[in-house]
Coordinates of C-alpha atoms in Angstrom, one line a residue:
M1 CA 182.0 16.1 -27.6
L2 CA 178.8 17.9 -26.7
L3 CA 179.3 16.7 -23.1
W4 CA 182.7 18.3 -22.8
V5 CA 181.4 21.6 -24.4
V6 CA 178.6 21.7 -21.9
A7 CA 181.0 21.0 -19.0
S8 CA 183.3 23.8 -20.2
L9 CA 180.4 26.2 -20.4
V10 CA 179.3 25.2 -16.9
F11 CA 182.7 26.1 -15.5
L12 CA 183.2 29.3 -17.6
M13 CA 179.8 30.9 -17.2
P14 CA 179.9 31.3 -13.4
W15 CA 183.5 32.6 -13.6
L16 CA 182.5 35.2 -16.3
T17 CA 179.6 36.2 -14.1
L18 CA 181.9 36.7 -11.1
E19 CA 184.2 38.7 -13.3
L20 CA 181.4 41.0 -14.4
L21 CA 180.2 41.3 -10.8
F22 CA 183.6 42.3 -9.5
L23 CA 184.4 44.6 -12.4
S24 CA 181.5 46.7 -11.2
V25 CA 182.5 46.1 -7.6
E26 CA 186.0 47.5 -8.2
K27 CA 184.4 50.9 -8.4
S28 CA 182.5 50.3 -5.1
P29 CA 183.6 50.3 -1.5
L30 CA 184.0 46.5 -1.5
V31 CA 187.4 46.6 -3.1
C32 CA 190.1 46.0 -0.5
H33 CA 193.8 45.8 -0.2
C34 CA 195.3 43.4 2.4
R35 CA 198.0 44.5 4.7
K36 CA 199.8 41.3 4.5
C37 CA 198.9 39.9 1.1
I38 CA 197.5 40.9 -2.3
C39 CA 193.7 40.8 -2.1
C40 CA 190.7 42.3 -3.9
G41 CA 186.9 42.3 -3.6
R42 CA 186.7 39.0 -5.4
D43 CA 188.9 37.2 -2.8
A44 CA 186.9 38.6 0.1
F45 CA 183.7 37.3 -1.6
L46 CA 185.2 33.9 -2.4
R47 CA 186.9 33.2 0.9
D48 CA 183.7 34.1 2.8
P49 CA 181.4 31.6 1.0
N50 CA 184.3 29.2 0.7
S51 CA 183.9 28.7 4.4
T52 CA 180.4 27.4 3.7
C53 CA 180.4 26.4 0.0
C54 CA 182.1 23.0 0.4
K55 CA 179.8 22.3 3.2
Y56 CA 177.3 22.4 0.3
V57 CA 178.3 18.9 -0.5
L58 CA 177.8 17.9 3.1
H59 CA 174.5 19.7 3.2
V60 CA 173.3 17.7 0.3
K61 CA 173.6 14.7 2.6
A62 CA 170.7 16.2 4.5
V63 CA 168.6 15.2 1.5
G64 CA 169.3 11.6 2.5
K65 CA 169.5 12.0 6.3
I66 CA 166.3 14.0 6.5
N67 CA 164.7 11.8 3.9
K68 CA 161.1 11.6 2.7
L69 CA 160.2 15.1 3.6
L70 CA 160.4 18.4 1.8
A71 CA 158.9 21.4 3.7
I72 CA 160.8 21.1 7.0
P73 CA 164.3 21.4 5.6
M74 CA 163.2 24.3 3.3
I75 CA 161.8 26.2 6.3
L76 CA 164.8 25.5 8.5
L77 CA 167.2 26.5 5.7
L78 CA 165.5 29.9 5.4
F79 CA 165.6 30.5 9.2
V80 CA 169.1 29.3 9.7
S81 CA 170.4 31.6 6.9
I82 CA 168.6 34.6 8.3
F83 CA 169.9 33.8 11.8
S84 CA 173.4 33.4 10.5
L85 CA 173.4 36.8 8.9
Y86 CA 172.0 38.4 12.1
S87 CA 174.9 36.7 13.9
V88 CA 177.4 38.2 11.5
H89 CA 175.8 41.6 12.2
L90 CA 176.2 41.2 15.9
L91 CA 179.8 39.9 15.5
L92 CA 180.9 42.9 13.4
K93 CA 179.3 45.4 15.6
T94 CA 180.8 43.8 18.7
A95 CA 184.3 43.9 17.0
N96 CA 184.0 47.6 16.3
E97 CA 182.8 48.4 19.8
G98 CA 185.1 45.9 21.6
G99 CA 188.2 47.1 19.8
S100 CA 189.4 43.6 18.6
L101 CA 189.1 41.7 15.4
L102 CA 190.0 38.4 16.9
Y103 CA 187.3 36.1 18.1
E104 CA 189.3 34.8 21.0
Q105 CA 190.2 38.3 22.1
L106 CA 186.5 39.3 22.1
G107 CA 185.9 36.3 24.4
M108 CA 188.8 37.4 26.6
K109 CA 187.4 41.0 26.9
A110 CA 183.9 39.8 27.5
F111 CA 184.3 37.0 30.0
G112 CA 188.0 36.6 30.7
M113 CA 189.8 33.3 30.2
A114 CA 186.5 31.4 30.2
G115 CA 185.3 33.4 27.2
K116 CA 188.6 32.9 25.4
L117 CA 188.5 29.2 26.0
A118 CA 184.8 29.0 24.8
A119 CA 185.6 30.8 21.6
S120 CA 188.8 28.9 20.9
G121 CA 187.3 25.6 21.7
S122 CA 184.2 26.2 19.5
I123 CA 186.3 27.3 16.5
T124 CA 188.6 24.3 16.9
M125 CA 185.7 21.8 17.2
Q126 CA 183.8 23.3 14.3
N127 CA 186.7 23.4 11.9
I128 CA 188.0 20.0 12.9
G129 CA 184.5 18.7 12.2
A130 CA 184.5 20.4 8.8
M131 CA 187.9 19.0 7.9
S132 CA 186.9 15.5 9.0
S133 CA 183.7 15.8 6.8
Y134 CA 185.7 16.9 3.8
L135 CA 188.3 14.1 4.2
F136 CA 185.4 11.6 4.6
I137 CA 184.3 12.6 1.1
V138 CA 187.8 12.0 -0.2
K139 CA 187.9 8.6 1.6
Y140 CA 184.6 7.4 0.1
E141 CA 184.6 9.1 -3.3
L142 CA 188.2 8.8 -4.5
P143 CA 188.2 4.9 -4.6
L144 CA 185.0 5.1 -6.8
V145 CA 186.7 7.5 -9.2
I146 CA 189.8 5.2 -9.5
K147 CA 187.6 2.2 -10.0
T148 CA 185.7 4.0 -12.8
F149 CA 189.0 5.1 -14.5
M150 CA 190.5 1.6 -14.3
N151 CA 187.2 -0.1 -15.2
I152 CA 187.2 -2.2 -12.0
E153 CA 183.8 -3.7 -11.1
E154 CA 184.7 -5.5 -7.9
T155 CA 187.2 -4.5 -5.2
T156 CA 189.9 -7.1 -4.7
G157 CA 191.9 -5.6 -1.9
E158 CA 194.3 -3.4 -3.8
W159 CA 195.8 -0.6 -1.7
Y160 CA 195.0 2.1 -4.2
L161 CA 191.3 1.3 -3.7
N162 CA 191.5 1.6 0.1
G163 CA 190.0 4.9 1.2
D164 CA 192.2 5.0 4.3
Y165 CA 195.4 4.9 2.3
L166 CA 194.1 7.4 -0.2
V167 CA 193.1 10.0 2.3
L168 CA 196.5 9.8 3.9
L169 CA 198.2 10.3 0.5
V170 CA 196.0 13.2 -0.4
S171 CA 196.7 14.8 2.9
V172 CA 200.4 14.5 2.6
I173 CA 200.8 15.3 -1.1
L174 CA 198.2 18.0 -1.7
I175 CA 196.7 19.4 1.6
L176 CA 199.8 19.7 3.7
P177 CA 201.9 21.9 1.3
L178 CA 198.9 24.3 0.9
S179 CA 198.2 24.3 4.6
L180 CA 201.8 25.4 5.4
L181 CA 201.4 28.7 3.5
K182 CA 201.8 31.6 5.9
N183 CA 199.1 33.9 4.4
L184 CA 195.5 33.1 3.6
G185 CA 195.4 35.4 0.6
Y186 CA 197.3 33.0 -1.6
L187 CA 194.4 30.5 -1.4
G188 CA 192.0 33.0 -2.9
Y189 CA 192.2 31.3 -6.3
T190 CA 191.7 27.8 -4.9
S191 CA 188.7 29.1 -3.1
G192 CA 187.3 30.5 -6.3
F193 CA 187.9 27.2 -8.1
S194 CA 186.2 25.2 -5.4
L195 CA 183.2 27.5 -5.6
L196 CA 183.0 26.8 -9.3
C197 CA 183.1 23.1 -8.6
M198 CA 180.1 23.5 -6.4
V199 CA 178.2 25.4 -9.0
F200 CA 179.0 22.6 -11.5
F201 CA 177.7 20.0 -9.0
L202 CA 174.5 22.0 -8.6
I203 CA 173.9 22.3 -12.3
V204 CA 174.4 18.5 -12.8
V205 CA 171.9 17.8 -9.9
I206 CA 169.3 20.0 -11.6
W207 CA 170.0 18.5 -15.1
K208 CA 169.8 14.9 -13.9
M209 CA 166.3 15.5 -12.4
F210 CA 164.9 16.0 -15.9
Q211 CA 166.8 12.9 -17.2
I212 CA 166.0 10.3 -14.6
P213 CA 162.4 9.2 -14.8
C214 CA 160.1 8.5 -11.8
P215 CA 159.2 5.8 -11.1
M216 CA 162.5 4.2 -11.9
D217 CA 162.8 1.2 -14.1
S218 CA 162.0 -2.1 -12.4
D219 CA 165.5 -3.5 -12.8
I220 CA 167.1 -0.4 -11.2
M221 CA 164.6 -0.5 -8.4
N222 CA 165.3 -4.2 -7.7
M223 CA 169.1 -3.4 -7.7
T224 CA 168.5 -0.5 -5.2
L225 CA 166.3 -2.6 -2.9
V226 CA 169.4 -3.7 -1.0
N227 CA 169.5 -0.2 0.5
V228 CA 167.6 0.0 3.7
T229 CA 165.9 3.2 2.7
L230 CA 163.5 1.2 0.5
A231 CA 162.5 -1.3 3.2
P232 CA 159.7 0.8 4.7
L233 CA 158.3 1.3 1.2
L234 CA 158.0 -2.4 0.6
D235 CA 156.3 -3.0 4.0
Q236 CA 153.7 -0.4 3.2
N237 CA 153.1 -1.6 -0.4
I238 CA 153.3 2.0 -1.7
T239 CA 152.5 2.3 -5.4
S240 CA 154.8 3.9 -8.0
D241 CA 152.6 6.9 -8.1
D242 CA 152.9 7.4 -4.4
M243 CA 156.7 7.0 -4.6
C244 CA 156.9 9.9 -7.0
K245 CA 155.0 12.3 -4.7
P246 CA 156.9 14.6 -2.4
K247 CA 156.3 14.1 1.4
Y248 CA 156.1 17.5 3.1
F249 CA 155.8 16.8 6.8
I250 CA 157.1 13.4 8.0
F251 CA 159.1 13.0 11.2
N252 CA 161.5 10.2 11.8
S253 CA 164.7 9.5 13.7
Q254 CA 166.7 11.3 11.1
T255 CA 164.7 14.6 11.4
V256 CA 166.6 15.4 14.6
Y257 CA 169.7 16.0 12.5
A258 CA 168.1 18.7 10.4
V259 CA 169.0 21.7 12.6
P260 CA 172.5 20.6 13.4
I261 CA 173.3 19.8 9.7
L262 CA 172.0 23.2 8.5
T263 CA 173.6 25.1 11.4
F264 CA 176.9 23.3 10.6
S265 CA 176.6 24.3 6.9
F266 CA 176.3 28.0 7.6
V267 CA 179.1 28.5 10.0
C268 CA 181.7 30.8 8.5
H269 CA 182.0 33.2 11.5
P270 CA 185.6 32.4 12.5
A271 CA 186.6 33.5 9.0
I272 CA 184.5 36.7 9.0
L273 CA 186.8 38.7 11.3
P274 CA 190.1 37.9 9.6
I275 CA 188.6 38.9 6.2
Y276 CA 187.2 42.0 7.8
E277 CA 190.6 42.8 9.2
E278 CA 192.2 42.7 5.7
L279 CA 189.9 45.3 4.3
K280 CA 191.8 48.6 3.8
S281 CA 188.9 51.0 4.3
R282 CA 186.9 48.6 6.3
S283 CA 183.4 49.3 7.5
R284 CA 180.6 47.2 8.9
K285 CA 178.4 48.1 6.0
R286 CA 180.9 47.0 3.4
M287 CA 181.6 43.7 5.1
M288 CA 177.8 43.1 5.5
N289 CA 177.4 43.6 1.8
V290 CA 180.0 40.9 1.2
S291 CA 178.1 38.7 3.6
Y292 CA 174.8 39.3 2.0
V293 CA 176.1 38.2 -1.4
S294 CA 177.9 35.2 0.0
F295 CA 175.0 34.0 2.2
F296 CA 172.5 34.5 -0.6
A297 CA 174.6 32.5 -3.0
M298 CA 175.0 29.7 -0.5
F299 CA 171.3 29.7 0.4
L300 CA 170.4 29.4 -3.2
M301 CA 172.8 26.6 -3.8
Y302 CA 171.8 24.7 -0.7
L303 CA 168.1 25.1 -1.6
L304 CA 168.4 24.1 -5.2
A305 CA 170.6 21.1 -4.5
A306 CA 168.3 19.8 -1.7
L307 CA 165.2 20.4 -3.7
F308 CA 166.3 18.9 -7.0
G309 CA 168.1 16.1 -5.4
Y310 CA 165.0 15.1 -3.4
L311 CA 162.7 15.5 -6.4
T312 CA 164.9 13.2 -8.4
F313 CA 164.7 10.2 -6.1
Y314 CA 162.1 11.1 -3.5
G315 CA 162.0 8.5 -0.8
K316 CA 164.8 6.5 -2.4
V317 CA 167.5 9.0 -1.6
E318 CA 170.5 7.4 0.1
P319 CA 172.5 9.2 2.8
E320 CA 175.2 9.8 0.1
L321 CA 173.4 11.5 -2.8
L322 CA 176.2 10.7 -5.3
H323 CA 175.9 7.1 -4.4
T324 CA 172.2 7.3 -5.3
Y325 CA 173.1 8.5 -8.8
S326 CA 175.6 5.7 -9.1
A327 CA 173.0 3.1 -8.3
Y328 CA 170.9 4.3 -11.2
L329 CA 173.4 5.6 -13.7
G330 CA 176.4 3.3 -13.1
A331 CA 179.6 4.5 -14.8
D332 CA 178.3 7.8 -16.1
V333 CA 180.9 10.2 -17.6
L334 CA 179.1 13.3 -16.3
L335 CA 178.8 11.8 -12.8
L336 CA 182.6 11.0 -12.9
I337 CA 183.3 14.7 -13.7
V338 CA 181.0 15.7 -10.8
R339 CA 182.9 13.4 -8.4
L340 CA 186.2 14.9 -9.6
A341 CA 184.9 18.4 -9.1
V342 CA 183.7 17.6 -5.6
L343 CA 187.0 15.9 -4.7
M344 CA 189.0 19.0 -6.0
A345 CA 186.7 21.3 -4.1
V346 CA 186.9 19.6 -0.7
T347 CA 190.6 19.0 -1.1
L348 CA 191.3 22.7 -1.8
T349 CA 189.1 23.8 1.0
V350 CA 190.8 21.9 3.8
P351 CA 193.8 24.3 3.9
V352 CA 191.5 27.2 4.2
V353 CA 189.8 25.6 7.2
I354 CA 193.1 24.9 8.9
F355 CA 193.9 28.6 9.1
P356 CA 191.3 29.7 11.7
I357 CA 192.1 26.6 13.8
R358 CA 195.8 27.3 13.8
S359 CA 195.2 31.0 14.5
S360 CA 192.9 30.1 17.4
I361 CA 195.4 27.7 18.9
T362 CA 198.2 30.3 18.5
Q363 CA 196.1 33.0 20.2
L364 CA 195.3 30.6 23.0
L365 CA 198.8 29.3 23.8
W366 CA 201.2 31.8 22.3
A367 CA 199.4 35.1 22.3
G368 CA 201.7 38.1 21.5
K369 CA 204.6 35.8 20.5
E370 CA 206.5 36.3 17.2
F371 CA 205.8 34.0 14.3
R372 CA 207.9 30.9 14.3
W373 CA 208.0 28.4 11.5
W374 CA 208.5 25.4 13.8
R375 CA 205.3 26.3 15.7
H376 CA 203.4 27.0 12.5
C377 CA 204.4 23.6 10.9
S378 CA 204.0 21.5 14.1
I379 CA 200.4 22.8 14.6
T380 CA 199.5 22.1 11.0
V381 CA 200.9 18.6 11.0
S382 CA 199.3 17.8 14.3
L383 CA 195.9 19.0 13.1
L384 CA 196.1 17.0 9.9
A385 CA 197.3 13.9 11.7
F386 CA 194.4 14.1 14.3
T387 CA 191.8 14.7 11.6
N388 CA 193.1 11.7 9.6
M389 CA 192.8 9.5 12.6
L390 CA 189.2 10.6 13.0
V391 CA 188.4 9.9 9.4
I392 CA 190.0 6.5 9.5
F393 CA 188.6 5.2 12.8
V394 CA 185.1 6.9 12.9
P395 CA 182.7 4.7 10.8
T396 CA 180.3 7.5 9.8
I397 CA 180.2 11.3 9.6
R398 CA 176.6 11.4 10.8
D399 CA 177.7 11.6 14.4
I400 CA 180.2 14.3 13.6
F401 CA 177.5 16.3 11.8
G402 CA 175.1 15.9 14.8
F403 CA 177.5 16.6 17.6
I404 CA 179.5 19.4 16.0
G405 CA 176.4 21.1 14.6
A406 CA 174.5 20.9 17.9
S407 CA 177.4 22.1 20.0
A408 CA 180.2 24.1 18.3
A409 CA 178.1 25.5 15.5
A410 CA 175.3 26.6 17.8
M411 CA 178.0 28.3 20.0
L412 CA 179.5 30.2 17.0
I413 CA 176.2 31.3 15.4
F414 CA 173.9 31.8 18.3
I415 CA 175.5 31.9 21.7
L416 CA 178.9 33.6 21.5
P417 CA 178.1 36.5 19.2
S418 CA 175.0 37.5 21.2
A419 CA 176.8 37.1 24.5
F420 CA 179.7 39.2 23.3
Y421 CA 177.3 41.8 22.0
I422 CA 175.4 42.1 25.3
K423 CA 178.6 42.3 27.3
L424 CA 180.9 44.6 25.1
V425 CA 178.5 47.0 23.4
K426 CA 178.1 49.5 26.2
K427 CA 176.5 52.4 24.4
E428 CA 173.1 50.6 24.1
P429 CA 171.1 50.0 27.3
M430 CA 169.9 46.6 28.3
K431 CA 166.3 47.6 27.6
S432 CA 167.1 48.7 24.1
V433 CA 165.6 46.7 21.2
Q434 CA 169.0 45.7 20.0
K435 CA 170.0 44.2 23.4
I436 CA 166.7 42.5 23.9
G437 CA 167.0 41.0 20.4
A438 CA 170.5 39.7 21.2
A439 CA 169.2 38.3 24.5
F440 CA 166.4 36.4 22.7
F441 CA 169.0 35.2 20.2
F442 CA 171.2 33.9 23.0
L443 CA 168.3 32.0 24.6
S444 CA 167.4 30.6 21.2
G445 CA 171.0 29.3 20.9
I446 CA 170.8 27.6 24.3
L447 CA 167.5 26.0 23.3
V448 CA 168.9 24.8 20.0
M449 CA 172.0 23.4 21.5
T450 CA 170.4 21.6 24.5
G451 CA 167.4 20.4 22.5
C452 CA 169.4 19.0 19.6
M453 CA 172.0 17.4 21.8
T454 CA 169.3 15.7 23.9
L455 CA 167.5 14.3 20.9
I456 CA 170.8 13.2 19.3
I457 CA 171.9 11.4 22.4
L458 CA 168.5 9.7 22.6
D459 CA 168.8 8.6 19.0
W460 CA 172.3 7.2 19.8
T461 CA 171.0 5.2 22.8
Q462 CA 168.1 3.9 20.8
N463 CA 170.4 2.8 18.0
V464 CA 172.7 1.1 20.5
A465 CA 169.7 -0.7 22.1
S466 CA 168.4 -1.8 18.8
D467 CA 171.9 -3.1 17.7
G468 CA 172.1 -5.0 21.0
H469 CA 168.9 -6.9 20.1

């Protein structure tokens, strides 16, 4: 009984906090009225972080993928969040000066068809990567939830425990109907609910750190030894005291994925301009205020989840943090609630992610054409079908994280906003501080993209070579 009371409070307290926040905001310039749908300041806030908040679960995988170190992800997290906010600033200023609130049209005005293709391709790649990652969570977590409910210890081949079948069912029954909605504003409540699910996930991660002892019980450790993450510890004969000390600076083959994962986690830029367009009395200052609140909330959630997740298991963190809890706790009721919350959050986020992809494709192929339901539905079904194919046939999301984060995410955060700013903002000379800063930001994006892609490809080739032996 106490557990359900605590769970209820966990869900209610963040919502009450948001209500109090936006009761005060309703008297501020952040309140907006959509031209095409009913919207308020709360929806603008929720849809902005919703572009990043469900990547929160994906970001927690960085705890496992960048395992056995602490300081590097914390430093990178701070810098990536600051760079992302600066990128939003450049994008909004360029939109005001360039006279367009569409990412693709800014690319068209700046560099012609090449700029439009770069913007459209980056948005499509980024959001398909996000959709694939969310559906990967459904594929791997939903069978475990069903097994827990049905008290099944071993999989015997039932179709309802097959992740491929389950992700197809969820896509057809839940995601497709929501994705076919014409206006984004109707998904404001689902965005708010998914945000609450992520807050609940974070609170449980923090709570469990104080419940799970370190070092773990010997039986649990022996059971977990099957995981390859513990093999190096056995080879080095590390004591239990050493296993419970954080490692701050250790570089391994997984460290190369730190920047792409964090960059991927902070991309919400394709959703910034549509939200900005819906503000009735819009101004760059008001939209930046929304962005400050959203990015700070996401930064705090990312930081706390990574920190407390790592400090719970240290070097024994698996690539899937929830699986690490399962190895220790087994069929835990609170862990089951967390899994359900995560599944609901990512399922409700996929329709939100489809909107900018569909808009980008429409702008690229049917710019200026009237809305047609057949086109709207065919694009949606095609996107979902393609994403499901990726989820079913690609064995791991690590490669998706690395490739999308190093390419499309770097384009959307670093390269395109700075390039558009330099090209379209005419009132500032090239030798001004603003233009020089944008130029350095552009060069940083090129460095991040080429450096990360090179290292990831080298890691792939090394893995292939090692598998060949």
